[in-house]
Every structure is written in C-alpha cells, then in structure tokens.
XYZ file of C-alpha atoms in Angstrom:
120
model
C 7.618 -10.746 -19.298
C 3.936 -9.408 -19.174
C 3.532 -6.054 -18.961
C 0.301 -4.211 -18.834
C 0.813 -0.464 -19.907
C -1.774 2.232 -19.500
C -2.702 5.640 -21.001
C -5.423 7.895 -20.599
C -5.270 9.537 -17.741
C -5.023 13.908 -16.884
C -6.557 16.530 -15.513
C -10.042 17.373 -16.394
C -12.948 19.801 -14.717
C -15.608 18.427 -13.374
C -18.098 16.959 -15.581
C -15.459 16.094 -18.363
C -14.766 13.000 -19.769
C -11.587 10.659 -19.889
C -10.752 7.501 -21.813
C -8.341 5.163 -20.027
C -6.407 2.116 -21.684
C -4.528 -0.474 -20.767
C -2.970 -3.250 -23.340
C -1.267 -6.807 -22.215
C 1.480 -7.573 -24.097
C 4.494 -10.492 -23.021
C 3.464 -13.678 -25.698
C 0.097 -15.598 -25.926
C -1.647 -14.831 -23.184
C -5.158 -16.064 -22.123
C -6.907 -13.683 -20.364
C -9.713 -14.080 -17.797
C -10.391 -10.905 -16.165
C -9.153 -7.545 -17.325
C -10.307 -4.595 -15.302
C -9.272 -1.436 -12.969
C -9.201 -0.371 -9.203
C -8.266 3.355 -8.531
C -6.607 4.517 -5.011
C -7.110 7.778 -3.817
C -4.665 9.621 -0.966
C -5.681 8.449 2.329
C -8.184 5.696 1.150
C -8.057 1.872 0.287
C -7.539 0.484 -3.252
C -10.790 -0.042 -4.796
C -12.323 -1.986 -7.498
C -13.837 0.090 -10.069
C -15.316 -1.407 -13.414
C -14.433 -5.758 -14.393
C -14.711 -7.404 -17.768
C -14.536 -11.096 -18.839
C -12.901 -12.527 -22.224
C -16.686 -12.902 -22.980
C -17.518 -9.483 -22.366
C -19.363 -9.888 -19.234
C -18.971 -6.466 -17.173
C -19.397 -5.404 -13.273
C -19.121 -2.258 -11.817
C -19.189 -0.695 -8.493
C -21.870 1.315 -7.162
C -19.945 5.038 -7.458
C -19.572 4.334 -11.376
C -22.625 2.901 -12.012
C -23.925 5.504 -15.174
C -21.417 6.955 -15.435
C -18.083 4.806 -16.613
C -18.078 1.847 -19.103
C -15.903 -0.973 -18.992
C -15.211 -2.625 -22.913
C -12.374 -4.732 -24.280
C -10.699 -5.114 -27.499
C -9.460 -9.188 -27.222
C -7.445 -9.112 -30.126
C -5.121 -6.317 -28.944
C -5.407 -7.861 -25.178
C -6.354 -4.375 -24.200
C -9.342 -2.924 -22.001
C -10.556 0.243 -22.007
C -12.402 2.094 -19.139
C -14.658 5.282 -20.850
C -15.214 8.154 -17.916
C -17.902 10.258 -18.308
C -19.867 13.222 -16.271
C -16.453 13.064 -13.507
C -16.597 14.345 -10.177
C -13.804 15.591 -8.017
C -14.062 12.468 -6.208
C -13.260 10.546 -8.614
C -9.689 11.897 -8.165
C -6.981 8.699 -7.775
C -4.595 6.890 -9.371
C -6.413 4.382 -11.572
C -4.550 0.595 -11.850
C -5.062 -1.800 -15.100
C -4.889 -5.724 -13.766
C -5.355 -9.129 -14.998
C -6.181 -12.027 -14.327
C -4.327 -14.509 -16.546
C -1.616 -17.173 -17.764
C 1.127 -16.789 -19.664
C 1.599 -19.697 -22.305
C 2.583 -22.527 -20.093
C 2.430 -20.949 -17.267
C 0.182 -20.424 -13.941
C -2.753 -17.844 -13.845
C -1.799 -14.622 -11.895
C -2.601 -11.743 -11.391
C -0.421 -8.363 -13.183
C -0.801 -4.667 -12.925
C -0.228 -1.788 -15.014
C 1.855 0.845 -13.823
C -1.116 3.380 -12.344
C -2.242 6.326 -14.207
C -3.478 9.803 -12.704
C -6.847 11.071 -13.185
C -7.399 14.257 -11.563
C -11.194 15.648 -11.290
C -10.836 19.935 -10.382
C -12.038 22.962 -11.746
C-alpha cells in the first residue's frame, strides 16, 4: 500500500551536484519523519540528512555544508540537494519514513535505493 519512490540519483565528477527525491504515496498518510541513509559496498547503512513534518532538519557530520534536507508536505515528498560531492560519497542512497497509514500503526517504509556515484 505505501510506497515511497525515489529519483535523482547518477553519476557525477567530483564536485558536482545531485538532487535526490523521494514521494509517499498509498492514501492519507501522516508523516513524522521523512529522511535518507546511504550504504556504501563494504560499510554499514548510515543515516544521512532527517526532516520533521515541521521542517525541523538533522544531519550527520560528513554532510554537514554540503547537502540540504527540505520537504514539500503537500506532495508527501522530501528532497535531499547534494552539492560540492566527493568520491566518498559513493552509495546507494535509501528514502524512509516514519509514519501511519490512515487507521493504521506508525512504521517505518523505504524507498527502493537509488545510486549515486561520485568519479571523475
């Protein structure tokens, strides 16, 4: 029923820019927490960039300056802008959310993962 579909991501050289996005659809939902993690090969999933219904944003350290988190409520969508990229920034990069489904319990979804490749 809820899907969370993302776009965005490609290959860019580094010091390029990207604009991921991710949109919930599946009914009324009400979100809490929209956001993304990124997994590179060999290493953990990690939490990049979180935003609350009421625009309230963290980020983690590595991202800090360079990639902004923002939100669109009305289309249930989040966006994560990716500026002055470095070659470590290479991973697959996940949309979640936290949130319920009319008359239902608050979970947490995922999009489907989207590639961002940093490499000249």
């Amino acid at each position: 029923q809820v899907q969370l579909v993302e776009s965005g991501g490609g290959l860019v050289q580094p010091g390029g820019s990207l604009r991921l996005s991710c949109a919930a659809s599946g009914g009324i939902l009400t979100i809490y927490v929209m956001g993304w993690y990124r997994q590179a090969p060999g290493k953990q999933r990690e939490l990049v960039a979180t935003i609350t219904s009421d625009g309230n944003t963290g980020y983690a350290d590595f991202v800090k300056g360079r990639f902004t988190i923002s939100r669109d409520n009305a289309k249930n969508t989040v966006y994560l802008q990716m500026n002055n990229l470095k070659p470590e920034d290479t991973a697959v990069y996940y949309c979640y959310a936290y949130l319920a489904p009319v008359g239902k319990r608050v979970d947490t979804y995922w999009g489907q993962g989207t590639q961002v490749t940093v490499s000249s």
